[in-house]
Coordinates of C-alpha atoms in Angstrom, one line a residue:
M1 CA 30.3 -7.6 42.4
P2 CA 29.8 -6.4 38.7
S3 CA 26.4 -4.1 38.2
Y4 CA 24.5 -3.4 35.3
T5 CA 22.0 -0.6 34.7
V6 CA 19.0 -1.8 32.6
T7 CA 16.8 0.7 31.1
V8 CA 13.3 -1.0 29.8
A9 CA 10.8 1.2 27.3
T10 CA 7.5 0.1 27.1
G11 CA 5.3 0.8 24.2
S12 CA 2.9 3.6 24.0
Q13 CA -0.1 2.0 22.2
W14 CA -2.9 0.9 23.9
F15 CA -2.4 -1.9 26.2
A16 CA 0.9 -2.1 26.0
G17 CA 2.0 -2.3 29.5
T18 CA 1.8 -5.0 32.1
D19 CA 1.5 -6.2 35.7
D20 CA 2.9 -9.6 34.9
Y21 CA 6.3 -10.7 36.2
I22 CA 9.4 -9.8 34.2
Y23 CA 12.5 -11.6 34.4
L24 CA 16.0 -10.5 32.9
S25 CA 19.1 -12.6 32.4
L26 CA 22.3 -11.9 30.7
V27 CA 24.0 -14.1 28.3
G28 CA 27.9 -13.1 28.0
S29 CA 31.0 -14.3 26.6
A30 CA 32.5 -15.6 29.8
G31 CA 28.9 -16.9 31.2
C32 CA 25.2 -16.1 32.0
S33 CA 23.9 -14.4 34.8
E34 CA 20.8 -15.8 36.9
K35 CA 17.5 -14.5 36.4
H36 CA 16.5 -11.0 37.8
L37 CA 13.0 -10.4 38.9
L38 CA 12.8 -6.4 37.4
D39 CA 10.7 -4.9 40.2
K40 CA 10.7 -1.6 42.1
A41 CA 9.2 -1.4 45.5
F42 CA 5.9 0.6 45.8
Y43 CA 6.0 1.3 42.0
N44 CA 3.9 0.4 39.2
D45 CA 6.5 -1.2 36.7
F46 CA 6.1 -1.6 33.1
E47 CA 3.2 1.1 32.5
R48 CA 2.2 2.0 29.0
G49 CA 4.6 4.6 27.6
A50 CA 7.2 4.1 30.8
V51 CA 10.9 4.2 30.6
D52 CA 12.1 2.3 33.5
S53 CA 15.6 1.6 34.9
Y54 CA 16.9 -1.3 37.1
D55 CA 20.3 -2.1 38.9
V56 CA 21.1 -5.6 38.1
T57 CA 24.2 -7.0 40.0
V58 CA 25.6 -10.3 39.0
D59 CA 28.1 -12.7 40.8
E60 CA 30.9 -12.7 38.3
E61 CA 32.2 -11.0 35.1
L62 CA 30.2 -12.0 32.1
G63 CA 32.5 -10.7 29.3
E64 CA 31.0 -9.0 26.4
I65 CA 27.2 -9.4 26.4
H66 CA 25.7 -11.3 23.4
L67 CA 22.2 -12.0 24.5
V68 CA 19.4 -10.4 26.6
R69 CA 16.7 -13.0 28.0
I70 CA 13.3 -11.7 29.1
E71 CA 10.7 -14.0 30.7
K72 CA 7.2 -12.9 31.4
R73 CA 5.2 -14.8 34.1
K74 CA 1.6 -14.4 34.7
Y75 CA 0.7 -12.3 37.8
W76 CA -3.1 -12.5 37.6
L77 CA -4.4 -12.9 34.3
H78 CA -2.7 -13.2 30.9
D79 CA -1.3 -9.7 30.0
D80 CA 0.2 -9.1 26.9
W81 CA 3.2 -6.6 27.0
Y82 CA 4.8 -4.5 24.1
L83 CA 8.6 -4.1 25.0
K84 CA 10.2 -1.2 22.8
Y85 CA 13.9 -1.7 23.9
I86 CA 16.3 -2.5 26.5
T87 CA 19.5 -0.5 27.0
L88 CA 22.1 -1.9 29.0
K89 CA 24.8 0.0 30.9
T90 CA 27.9 -2.2 31.5
P91 CA 30.4 -2.0 34.9
H92 CA 32.8 -0.5 32.2
G93 CA 30.2 2.4 31.3
D94 CA 29.4 1.2 27.7
Y95 CA 25.7 1.5 26.5
I96 CA 24.5 -1.5 24.6
E97 CA 21.2 -1.2 22.8
F98 CA 18.8 -4.1 22.1
P99 CA 15.9 -3.2 19.9
C100 CA 12.8 -5.4 20.4
Y101 CA 9.4 -3.7 19.1
R102 CA 7.3 -6.7 19.9
W103 CA 4.7 -8.0 21.9
I104 CA 5.3 -10.7 24.5
T105 CA 2.3 -12.8 24.9
G106 CA 0.9 -15.2 27.9
E107 CA 4.0 -17.0 29.7
S108 CA 6.7 -16.9 27.4
E109 CA 10.3 -15.3 26.8
I110 CA 12.1 -13.5 24.1
V111 CA 15.7 -13.3 23.6
L112 CA 17.3 -10.2 22.0
R113 CA 20.6 -9.5 20.3
D114 CA 22.0 -5.9 20.5
G115 CA 21.0 -3.5 17.5
R116 CA 24.0 -3.7 15.3
A117 CA 22.9 -5.3 11.9
K118 CA 24.6 -8.3 10.9
L119 CA 24.8 -10.7 7.9
A120 CA 24.9 -14.5 8.5
R121 CA 28.8 -14.3 7.7
D122 CA 29.4 -11.7 10.4
D123 CA 28.3 -14.3 13.1
Q124 CA 31.0 -16.3 14.0
I125 CA 30.3 -17.4 17.6
H126 CA 28.0 -20.5 17.9
I127 CA 25.5 -19.1 20.5
L128 CA 24.7 -16.3 17.8
K129 CA 24.8 -18.5 14.9
Q130 CA 21.9 -20.8 16.9
H131 CA 19.8 -17.7 18.1
R132 CA 19.7 -16.7 14.4
R133 CA 18.7 -20.2 13.4
K134 CA 16.0 -20.6 15.8
E135 CA 14.4 -17.5 15.1
L136 CA 13.8 -18.1 11.8
E137 CA 12.5 -21.6 12.7
S138 CA 10.3 -20.3 14.9
R139 CA 9.0 -17.8 12.5
Q140 CA 8.7 -20.3 9.6
K141 CA 6.0 -21.9 11.9
Q142 CA 4.2 -18.9 12.6
Y143 CA 4.3 -17.3 9.3
R144 CA 2.8 -19.9 6.7
W145 CA 1.6 -19.5 3.0
M146 CA -1.7 -20.3 1.9
E147 CA -3.6 -20.0 -1.4
W148 CA -6.5 -17.3 -0.8
N149 CA -7.7 -17.4 -4.3
P150 CA -6.3 -19.5 -7.6
G151 CA -4.1 -17.2 -9.7
F152 CA -3.7 -14.6 -6.7
P153 CA -0.1 -14.5 -4.9
L154 CA -0.1 -16.8 -2.0
S155 CA -1.1 -14.7 1.3
I156 CA -0.8 -15.5 5.2
D157 CA -2.4 -18.7 6.4
A158 CA -5.0 -17.1 8.6
K159 CA -8.6 -17.2 8.5
C160 CA -9.0 -14.2 10.5
H161 CA -7.3 -11.2 12.1
R162 CA -7.0 -13.0 15.5
D163 CA -5.4 -16.0 13.9
L164 CA -2.1 -13.6 13.3
P165 CA 1.0 -13.8 15.0
R166 CA 0.2 -10.9 17.6
D167 CA 3.5 -8.8 16.2
I168 CA 1.6 -8.2 13.2
Q169 CA -1.8 -7.5 14.4
F170 CA -3.3 -4.2 14.5
D171 CA -2.7 -2.1 17.7
S172 CA -5.8 -1.7 19.3
E173 CA -6.5 2.0 18.2
K174 CA -5.6 1.1 14.7
G175 CA -8.2 -1.7 14.7
V176 CA -10.5 0.6 16.3
D177 CA -9.8 2.9 13.6
F178 CA -10.2 0.5 10.7
V179 CA -13.8 -0.6 12.5
L180 CA -15.1 2.9 13.1
N181 CA -14.0 4.8 9.8
Y182 CA -16.6 3.4 8.2
S183 CA -19.5 4.1 10.8
K184 CA -17.8 7.6 10.9
A185 CA -18.3 8.1 7.1
M186 CA -22.0 7.2 7.5
E187 CA -22.2 9.8 10.3
N188 CA -20.1 12.4 8.8
L189 CA -21.7 12.0 5.4
F190 CA -25.2 12.1 7.0
I191 CA -26.3 9.2 4.5
N192 CA -27.6 6.9 7.1
R193 CA -31.3 7.7 6.0
F194 CA -30.6 6.2 2.3
M195 CA -28.8 3.2 3.2
H196 CA -32.0 0.7 3.2
M197 CA -32.9 2.0 -0.3
F198 CA -31.7 -0.7 -2.5
Q199 CA -33.2 -1.0 -5.7
S200 CA -34.5 2.5 -5.6
S201 CA -33.1 4.8 -8.3
W202 CA -32.3 8.3 -8.0
S203 CA -34.4 10.7 -9.9
D204 CA -31.4 12.6 -11.9
F205 CA -27.8 13.5 -11.6
A206 CA -28.6 16.4 -9.4
D207 CA -30.5 14.2 -7.0
F208 CA -26.9 12.3 -6.3
E209 CA -26.1 15.6 -4.6
K210 CA -28.3 14.6 -1.5
I211 CA -25.4 12.3 -0.4
F212 CA -22.6 14.3 -1.9
V213 CA -22.6 17.9 -0.4
R214 CA -22.0 17.3 3.1
I215 CA -18.2 17.2 2.9
S216 CA -16.4 20.4 1.3
N217 CA -13.4 18.9 -1.0
T218 CA -11.9 21.0 -3.9
I219 CA -11.5 18.1 -6.2
S220 CA -14.6 16.0 -5.5
E221 CA -16.7 19.2 -6.0
R222 CA -14.9 20.1 -9.1
V223 CA -15.3 16.5 -10.5
M224 CA -19.0 17.0 -9.8
N225 CA -19.2 20.3 -11.4
H226 CA -17.2 19.0 -14.5
W227 CA -17.6 15.2 -14.8
Q228 CA -19.3 15.3 -18.1
E229 CA -16.5 17.2 -19.9
D230 CA -14.2 15.3 -22.1
L231 CA -11.3 17.2 -20.7
M232 CA -12.1 15.9 -17.2
F233 CA -12.6 12.5 -18.4
G234 CA -9.1 12.4 -20.2
Y235 CA -7.2 13.9 -17.3
Q236 CA -8.4 11.3 -14.7
F237 CA -6.3 8.9 -16.8
L238 CA -3.3 10.7 -15.9
N239 CA -3.8 12.0 -12.3
G240 CA -6.8 10.3 -11.0
C241 CA -6.9 7.0 -8.6
N242 CA -5.9 4.8 -11.5
P243 CA -2.9 6.6 -13.5
V244 CA -1.4 3.3 -14.8
M245 CA -3.9 2.3 -17.6
I246 CA -3.2 4.6 -19.9
R247 CA -0.4 4.1 -22.8
R248 CA 0.7 5.5 -26.3
C249 CA -1.1 4.0 -28.9
T250 CA 1.6 2.8 -31.6
E251 CA -0.6 1.0 -33.9
L252 CA -4.6 0.8 -34.1
P253 CA -5.8 -2.5 -32.9
Q254 CA -8.0 -4.4 -35.3
K255 CA -10.5 -5.1 -32.8
L256 CA -11.2 -1.5 -32.8
P257 CA -12.1 -0.6 -36.5
V258 CA -12.2 3.4 -36.3
T259 CA -11.4 5.6 -38.9
T260 CA -10.3 9.0 -39.7
E261 CA -13.7 9.9 -40.9
M262 CA -15.1 8.7 -37.7
V263 CA -13.0 11.0 -35.4
E264 CA -11.9 13.9 -37.8
C265 CA -14.0 16.3 -35.9
S266 CA -11.7 15.7 -33.0
L267 CA -8.6 15.9 -35.0
E268 CA -6.7 19.3 -34.6
R269 CA -3.6 19.0 -36.9
Q270 CA -5.1 18.1 -40.6
L271 CA -3.7 14.7 -40.3
T272 CA -5.4 11.4 -40.6
L273 CA -5.6 9.1 -37.5
E274 CA -2.9 7.0 -38.6
Q275 CA -0.5 10.0 -39.0
E276 CA -1.5 11.4 -35.6
V277 CA -0.8 7.6 -34.2
Q278 CA 2.7 7.9 -36.0
Q279 CA 3.3 11.4 -34.4
G280 CA 2.6 9.8 -30.9
N281 CA -0.8 11.9 -30.4
V282 CA -3.1 9.0 -30.0
F283 CA -3.3 7.0 -26.3
I284 CA -5.4 3.9 -25.6
V285 CA -6.6 2.4 -22.5
D286 CA -7.8 -1.2 -23.0
F287 CA -9.8 -2.8 -20.6
E288 CA -9.7 -6.3 -22.2
L289 CA -9.1 -8.0 -18.5
L290 CA -12.9 -7.8 -18.1
D291 CA -13.6 -9.5 -21.0
G292 CA -15.9 -12.8 -20.1
I293 CA -15.7 -12.1 -16.4
D294 CA -19.1 -12.6 -14.5
P295 CA -20.4 -9.6 -12.6
N296 CA -21.0 -9.9 -9.0
K297 CA -24.0 -11.9 -8.0
T298 CA -23.9 -11.1 -4.1
D299 CA -27.4 -9.5 -4.7
P300 CA -29.9 -11.7 -6.1
C301 CA -32.7 -8.8 -6.3
T302 CA -30.3 -6.6 -8.5
H303 CA -28.6 -7.3 -11.9
Q304 CA -25.2 -6.3 -12.4
F305 CA -23.5 -5.7 -15.4
L306 CA -19.7 -5.5 -16.8
A307 CA -18.0 -4.3 -20.0
A308 CA -14.7 -4.5 -21.3
P309 CA -14.0 -1.3 -23.2
I310 CA -11.7 0.3 -25.3
C311 CA -11.1 3.9 -25.2
L312 CA -9.1 5.8 -27.7
L313 CA -7.5 9.3 -26.7
Y314 CA -6.1 12.1 -28.2
K315 CA -3.4 14.9 -27.3
N316 CA -4.5 18.1 -28.5
R317 CA -3.0 20.8 -29.5
A318 CA -3.1 22.2 -26.0
N319 CA -1.6 19.1 -25.0
K320 CA -4.6 17.8 -23.0
I321 CA -5.8 14.4 -23.3
V322 CA -9.4 13.9 -24.5
P323 CA -11.6 10.9 -25.3
I324 CA -12.2 10.4 -29.5
A325 CA -13.5 7.1 -29.7
I326 CA -15.2 4.1 -27.2
Q327 CA -16.0 0.7 -28.1
L328 CA -17.7 -1.0 -25.1
N329 CA -16.9 -4.6 -25.7
Q330 CA -14.0 -6.5 -27.4
T331 CA -15.5 -7.9 -30.5
P332 CA -16.2 -5.5 -33.1
G333 CA -20.0 -5.9 -34.7
E334 CA -23.1 -4.2 -35.6
E335 CA -24.3 -4.7 -32.0
N336 CA -21.2 -3.3 -30.5
P337 CA -20.8 0.4 -32.1
I338 CA -17.8 2.8 -31.8
F339 CA -19.3 5.8 -29.8
L340 CA -17.9 9.2 -30.5
P341 CA -18.0 12.8 -29.3
S342 CA -20.1 13.8 -32.5
D343 CA -22.7 11.2 -31.3
A344 CA -25.9 12.5 -29.5
K345 CA -25.5 13.6 -25.8
Y346 CA -26.4 10.9 -24.0
D347 CA -25.0 8.3 -26.2
W348 CA -21.5 9.4 -25.8
L349 CA -21.9 10.4 -22.0
L350 CA -23.3 6.7 -21.2
A351 CA -20.2 5.2 -23.3
K352 CA -17.9 7.4 -20.9
I353 CA -19.5 6.4 -17.8
W354 CA -19.1 2.7 -18.8
V355 CA -15.6 3.3 -19.1
R356 CA -15.3 5.1 -15.8
S357 CA -17.0 1.9 -14.1
S358 CA -14.7 -0.3 -15.9
D359 CA -11.9 1.6 -14.8
F360 CA -13.2 1.7 -11.3
H361 CA -13.3 -2.2 -11.1
V362 CA -9.7 -2.8 -12.6
H363 CA -8.5 0.2 -10.2
Q364 CA -10.0 -1.8 -7.2
T365 CA -9.1 -5.4 -8.0
I366 CA -5.8 -4.9 -9.8
T367 CA -4.1 -1.7 -9.3
H368 CA -5.0 -1.1 -6.0
L369 CA -5.8 -4.7 -4.3
L370 CA -3.3 -6.8 -6.1
R371 CA -0.3 -4.6 -7.2
T372 CA -0.2 -2.9 -3.7
H373 CA -1.8 -4.9 -1.1
L374 CA -1.2 -8.5 -2.0
V375 CA 2.3 -7.7 -3.5
S376 CA 3.2 -6.0 -0.3
E377 CA 2.0 -8.7 1.8
V378 CA 4.1 -11.1 0.0
F379 CA 7.2 -9.0 0.8
G380 CA 6.2 -9.0 4.3
I381 CA 5.5 -12.8 4.9
A382 CA 8.9 -13.4 2.8
M383 CA 10.8 -11.0 5.2
Y384 CA 9.5 -12.7 8.4
R385 CA 10.0 -16.0 7.3
Q386 CA 13.9 -15.8 5.9
L387 CA 15.3 -12.8 7.3
P388 CA 16.2 -12.5 10.8
A389 CA 15.6 -9.1 12.9
V390 CA 19.4 -8.6 13.1
H391 CA 19.6 -8.8 9.1
P392 CA 20.1 -5.2 7.6
I393 CA 17.5 -5.9 5.0
F394 CA 14.8 -6.8 7.8
K395 CA 15.4 -3.5 9.7
L396 CA 15.1 -1.7 6.4
L397 CA 12.0 -3.3 5.3
V398 CA 9.9 -3.6 8.6
A399 CA 8.7 -0.2 8.8
H400 CA 7.4 -0.7 5.1
V401 CA 5.0 -4.3 5.9
R402 CA 3.6 -2.6 9.2
F403 CA 0.0 -3.6 9.6
T404 CA -0.2 -4.9 5.8
I405 CA -0.8 -8.5 6.5
A406 CA -3.3 -7.5 9.1
I407 CA -5.2 -5.1 6.8
N408 CA -5.4 -7.8 3.7
T409 CA -6.4 -10.5 6.4
K410 CA -9.2 -8.1 7.5
A411 CA -10.1 -7.5 4.0
R412 CA -10.3 -11.3 3.1
E413 CA -12.2 -11.6 6.2
Q414 CA -14.7 -8.9 5.9
L415 CA -14.7 -7.1 2.3
I416 CA -13.5 -9.5 -0.4
C417 CA -15.4 -12.8 -0.8
E418 CA 3.7 -7.9 -14.1
Y419 CA 5.6 -5.6 -11.3
G420 CA 8.3 -3.9 -12.6
L421 CA 10.3 -0.9 -11.9
F422 CA 8.3 2.4 -12.0
D423 CA 10.7 4.5 -14.5
K424 CA 10.7 1.1 -16.6
A425 CA 6.8 0.5 -16.3
I426 CA 6.3 4.1 -17.5
K427 CA 8.5 4.2 -20.7
A428 CA 7.1 1.0 -21.4
R429 CA 3.4 2.5 -21.5
G430 CA 5.1 5.4 -24.0
M431 CA 4.3 7.9 -21.4
D432 CA 7.8 9.1 -20.2
S433 CA 8.1 12.3 -22.1
T434 CA 7.4 15.3 -20.2
Q435 CA 7.4 17.5 -23.3
D436 CA 4.8 15.4 -24.9
I437 CA 2.7 14.9 -21.9
P438 CA 3.5 17.7 -19.6
Y439 CA 0.5 17.3 -17.2
Y440 CA 1.2 13.6 -15.9
F441 CA 2.0 14.6 -12.4
Y442 CA 1.9 10.8 -11.1
R443 CA 4.8 10.2 -13.5
D444 CA 6.5 13.6 -12.5
D445 CA 6.2 13.1 -8.5
G446 CA 6.5 9.3 -8.7
L447 CA 9.9 9.6 -10.3
L448 CA 11.2 12.1 -7.9
V449 CA 10.0 9.9 -4.8
W450 CA 11.4 6.8 -6.7
E451 CA 14.8 8.4 -7.1
A452 CA 14.7 9.5 -3.2
I453 CA 14.2 5.9 -2.2
G454 CA 16.5 4.4 -4.6
T455 CA 19.1 6.7 -3.4
F456 CA 18.4 5.8 0.5
V457 CA 18.1 2.0 -0.3
A458 CA 21.5 2.3 -2.4
E459 CA 23.3 3.8 0.8
V460 CA 22.1 1.3 3.1
V461 CA 23.3 -1.8 0.8
G462 CA 26.3 0.0 0.4
I463 CA 27.3 0.1 4.1
Y464 CA 26.5 -3.8 4.7
Y465 CA 27.6 -5.1 1.4
E466 CA 31.0 -4.2 0.2
D467 CA 30.9 -6.0 -3.1
D468 CA 28.7 -8.0 -5.4
Q469 CA 29.8 -11.2 -3.9
V470 CA 28.5 -10.5 -0.5
V471 CA 25.1 -10.0 -1.8
E472 CA 25.2 -13.3 -4.0
E473 CA 26.7 -15.3 -1.1
D474 CA 24.1 -13.8 1.5
Q475 CA 22.1 -17.0 1.8
E476 CA 19.3 -15.5 4.1
L477 CA 18.7 -12.7 1.4
Q478 CA 18.5 -15.4 -1.5
D479 CA 15.8 -17.2 0.6
F480 CA 13.9 -14.1 0.9
V481 CA 14.0 -13.3 -2.8
R482 CA 13.2 -16.9 -3.5
D483 CA 10.3 -17.4 -1.0
V484 CA 8.9 -14.1 -3.0
Y485 CA 9.3 -15.4 -6.6
M486 CA 8.4 -19.1 -5.4
Y487 CA 5.4 -18.8 -3.5
G488 CA 4.1 -14.9 -3.6
M489 CA 4.7 -14.9 -7.5
R490 CA 3.8 -18.6 -8.0
G491 CA 7.0 -19.0 -9.8
R492 CA 5.9 -16.7 -12.8
K493 CA 8.7 -15.4 -14.9
A494 CA 6.0 -12.8 -16.4
S495 CA 5.9 -11.4 -12.9
G496 CA 9.0 -9.7 -13.2
F497 CA 10.6 -10.6 -10.1
P498 CA 13.9 -12.6 -10.1
K499 CA 14.6 -16.0 -8.4
S500 CA 18.1 -14.6 -7.1
I501 CA 19.9 -11.3 -6.8
K502 CA 23.7 -11.5 -7.7
S503 CA 24.6 -7.7 -7.5
R504 CA 24.2 -4.7 -5.0
E505 CA 22.7 -2.6 -7.8
K506 CA 20.0 -5.3 -8.5
L507 CA 19.6 -5.7 -4.6
S508 CA 18.9 -1.6 -4.3
E509 CA 16.6 -1.7 -7.4
Y510 CA 14.5 -4.9 -5.7
L511 CA 14.3 -3.0 -2.4
T512 CA 13.3 0.1 -4.0
V513 CA 10.4 -1.6 -5.7
V514 CA 9.2 -3.0 -2.5
I515 CA 9.3 0.1 -0.5
F516 CA 7.9 2.5 -3.4
T517 CA 5.0 -0.3 -3.9
A518 CA 4.1 -0.3 -0.1
S519 CA 4.3 3.5 0.1
A520 CA 4.2 6.0 -2.8
Q521 CA 2.5 3.7 -5.4
H522 CA -0.2 2.8 -2.7
A523 CA -0.8 6.4 -1.8
A524 CA -1.3 7.2 -5.5
V525 CA -4.0 5.0 -5.9
N526 CA -5.6 4.7 -2.5
F527 CA -5.8 8.2 -0.9
G528 CA -7.4 10.0 -4.0
Q529 CA -10.6 7.6 -3.8
Y530 CA -13.0 10.2 -2.3
D531 CA -11.4 12.8 -4.5
W532 CA -12.2 11.0 -7.8
C533 CA -15.0 8.4 -6.9
S534 CA -17.3 10.2 -4.5
W535 CA -19.4 11.8 -7.2
I536 CA -21.0 8.5 -8.1
P537 CA -21.8 9.1 -11.9
N538 CA -18.2 9.6 -12.4
A539 CA -17.1 6.2 -10.8
P540 CA -20.0 3.9 -10.5
P541 CA -19.2 0.7 -8.7
T542 CA -22.1 -1.3 -10.3
M543 CA -24.1 -0.8 -13.4
R544 CA -27.8 -2.1 -13.3
A545 CA -28.4 -2.5 -17.1
P546 CA -26.4 -3.8 -20.1
P547 CA -24.2 -1.8 -22.5
P548 CA -26.0 -0.2 -25.2
T549 CA -26.1 -2.0 -28.5
A550 CA -27.1 0.9 -30.7
K551 CA -26.8 4.6 -31.1
G552 CA -29.8 7.2 -30.7
V553 CA -31.6 5.4 -28.2
V554 CA -30.0 6.6 -24.9
T555 CA -31.9 8.7 -22.6
I556 CA -31.3 10.4 -19.3
E557 CA -33.7 8.3 -17.5
Q558 CA -32.0 5.1 -18.9
I559 CA -28.7 6.6 -17.4
V560 CA -30.0 7.0 -14.1
E561 CA -31.7 3.4 -14.1
T562 CA -28.3 2.2 -15.3
L563 CA -26.2 3.9 -12.4
P564 CA -26.3 2.6 -8.8
D565 CA -29.4 2.4 -6.6
R566 CA -29.7 5.1 -3.6
G567 CA -28.4 2.2 -1.2
R568 CA -25.6 0.9 -3.1
S569 CA -24.4 4.6 -3.8
C570 CA -24.6 5.2 0.1
W571 CA -22.1 2.3 0.9
H572 CA -19.8 3.2 -2.0
L573 CA -19.4 6.8 -0.8
G574 CA -19.0 5.7 2.8
A575 CA -16.2 3.1 1.5
V576 CA -14.1 5.5 -0.7
W577 CA -14.4 8.3 2.2
A578 CA -13.4 5.8 5.0
L579 CA -10.4 4.5 2.6
S580 CA -9.2 8.0 1.9
Q581 CA -8.6 8.8 5.5
F582 CA -5.1 8.9 7.0
Q583 CA -5.0 7.3 10.4
E584 CA -4.3 9.5 13.5
N585 CA -0.9 7.6 14.4
E586 CA -0.3 7.5 10.7
L587 CA 3.8 7.2 10.0
F588 CA 4.8 8.9 6.8
L589 CA 7.5 8.0 4.3
G590 CA 10.7 8.7 6.0
M591 CA 9.7 8.3 9.6
Y592 CA 11.4 5.3 11.4
P593 CA 10.4 6.0 15.3
E594 CA 11.0 2.4 15.6
E595 CA 15.2 2.3 16.1
H596 CA 16.0 -1.1 14.6
F597 CA 19.1 0.3 13.2
I598 CA 21.5 1.8 15.9
E599 CA 24.6 2.2 13.5
K600 CA 25.6 6.0 12.8
P601 CA 26.1 5.6 9.1
V602 CA 22.4 4.6 8.5
K603 CA 21.1 7.3 10.9
E604 CA 23.0 9.5 8.7
A605 CA 21.5 8.2 5.5
M606 CA 18.1 8.4 7.0
A607 CA 18.6 12.0 7.8
R608 CA 19.6 12.4 4.1
F609 CA 16.5 10.7 2.9
R610 CA 14.1 12.9 5.1
K611 CA 16.0 16.0 3.6
A612 CA 15.4 14.8 0.2
L613 CA 11.8 14.0 0.6
E614 CA 11.3 17.7 2.5
A615 CA 12.7 18.9 -0.8
I616 CA 10.2 17.1 -2.8
V617 CA 7.2 18.1 -0.5
S618 CA 8.3 21.9 -1.5
V619 CA 8.6 21.2 -5.2
I620 CA 5.2 19.6 -5.2
A621 CA 3.5 22.3 -3.0
E622 CA 4.9 25.1 -5.3
R623 CA 3.5 23.8 -8.4
N624 CA 0.3 23.3 -6.9
K625 CA -0.1 26.7 -5.6
H626 CA -2.1 28.0 -8.3
K627 CA -3.7 24.7 -9.9
K628 CA -7.6 24.0 -9.8
L629 CA -6.9 20.6 -9.8
P630 CA -4.0 20.1 -7.6
Y631 CA -2.0 16.9 -7.4
Y632 CA -0.8 16.1 -3.9
Y633 CA -1.1 12.2 -3.7
L634 CA 2.6 11.5 -4.1
S635 CA 3.7 14.6 -1.8
P636 CA 6.3 12.6 0.8
D637 CA 4.3 14.0 3.6
R638 CA 1.1 12.3 2.5
I639 CA 2.6 9.0 1.7
P640 CA 2.3 6.5 4.6
N641 CA 5.2 4.1 5.1
S642 CA 3.3 1.0 4.5
V643 CA 0.0 -0.1 3.1
A644 CA -2.2 -0.4 6.2
I645 CA -5.8 1.0 4.9

């Protein structure tokens, strides 16, 4: 009788093993086998990290094996099991791989196809078409869209983390990391003694050092020492946590009535302000988005205030960006003066602090939350709803949505009561010239990573889509793209996302956006938070007094009373420290330990991708060698694969 050798790999994460009964049956072109209990005498099967082999003998020849069915039945208590993969050695000596990388919960079954990626058009056998359809029908019941907040992209229909499908929940250790990181921050930063001191102001700027000096960090210490300087202020718009706001000013806005006379002491080329604008030396950051927004009222004991400033910046003869004018609200008027470097020291300093606070709010809500976390969640939900596990695009993207839906659900549960191509976005803001703006490392490194991802993605697309017609006729792909547009982006053309994709080139661009957003863009705006935001006066999370309405009245005491109190400063410091930490089991860009792809051409493309990323790491490391402010957030060895923190 024909005999098969079945190899079963159990996951290595906590609680991945099981004591339940595991049954296997094979479905072939010539028939189906009976159920076989996978069990070895006097042996503890399916332990965490184990790879177990079993001989399965069948009554008759099964032909080509199409499916493997795994059933789990309770032994004593319900016991979830994480199955990595099954390998089958046939009676003819052939090896067939069946990737799984899923949890099997309760008393249930899972049906696996072999690991070759297939488009729907490649499946001509009824049982495979049926399996494909049933998988998507089941997923669409599990992964439902829900409106979390009006105007935001739709999210997963789950009130809390435990409501999520088991496959996208945190591994136990990841969940523990998430919960403990903040506690670790409190302990490591030695700030527990200040946590209760709400409404208690610091005495002066130096007083903030009481919660700062516990962790030695080159960049954060440099920020502490130089945060009041205009050069440090301007540099952060290029290479800080929020390097996406600055744009070249092509025309002075009417709502900012600044004149050459006001700023002439800052201009270095003997030109008028208008001439400097024409020569491309003037930049602008406009926080119009914050205009009219009510500040947070979660603490009735503390008044909190917002501004919507406009900041004009200038590229000096050393090619450094410095601020030359700040208006703290959108409507010009006597009570909304334009603050200048030539003003009194504390007038100018407080104006810059207000800009930094506004930048912090936009960074957290738009740049970080909306444009990386929530957008990546949209891709993840649409992927699970519309692409079966055998689809090549599912296999390509699944590593880049790992834990994203889980971290966002946690955030909605606990923390939180225009999307274009990278290079086009840089050009649209007039920030693309490396000669004009030579110190914009976010741009330089981002383009390198973008190109590496784009090359890899184009190779994978080329393997499975021989021409544009195949792209256009892939209904599962089109349903995925439509789900992103209609539900995630709420059908808005302004989102920049298409309703459909009709060419291999556009598909490659689209998938590059997905992967870059989930990996590089998130790394760029997330992992520098402790560096740039731990010195509280440089990134105040809240302001306790309204913006000044006149010049010549600001004092150091007024600034300190405006900045966050001791308790809120500690909460902020703990949060930015926790958010800036990599996880112990972090998977970085180019790492694909889950082998969803088994084909040699894709594995070769992955190897080339890793080699390209290694070259970028070397380029960035060489540039950073002698820099007082190294920029490393987009070094591929520091870019996690997915949004998971």
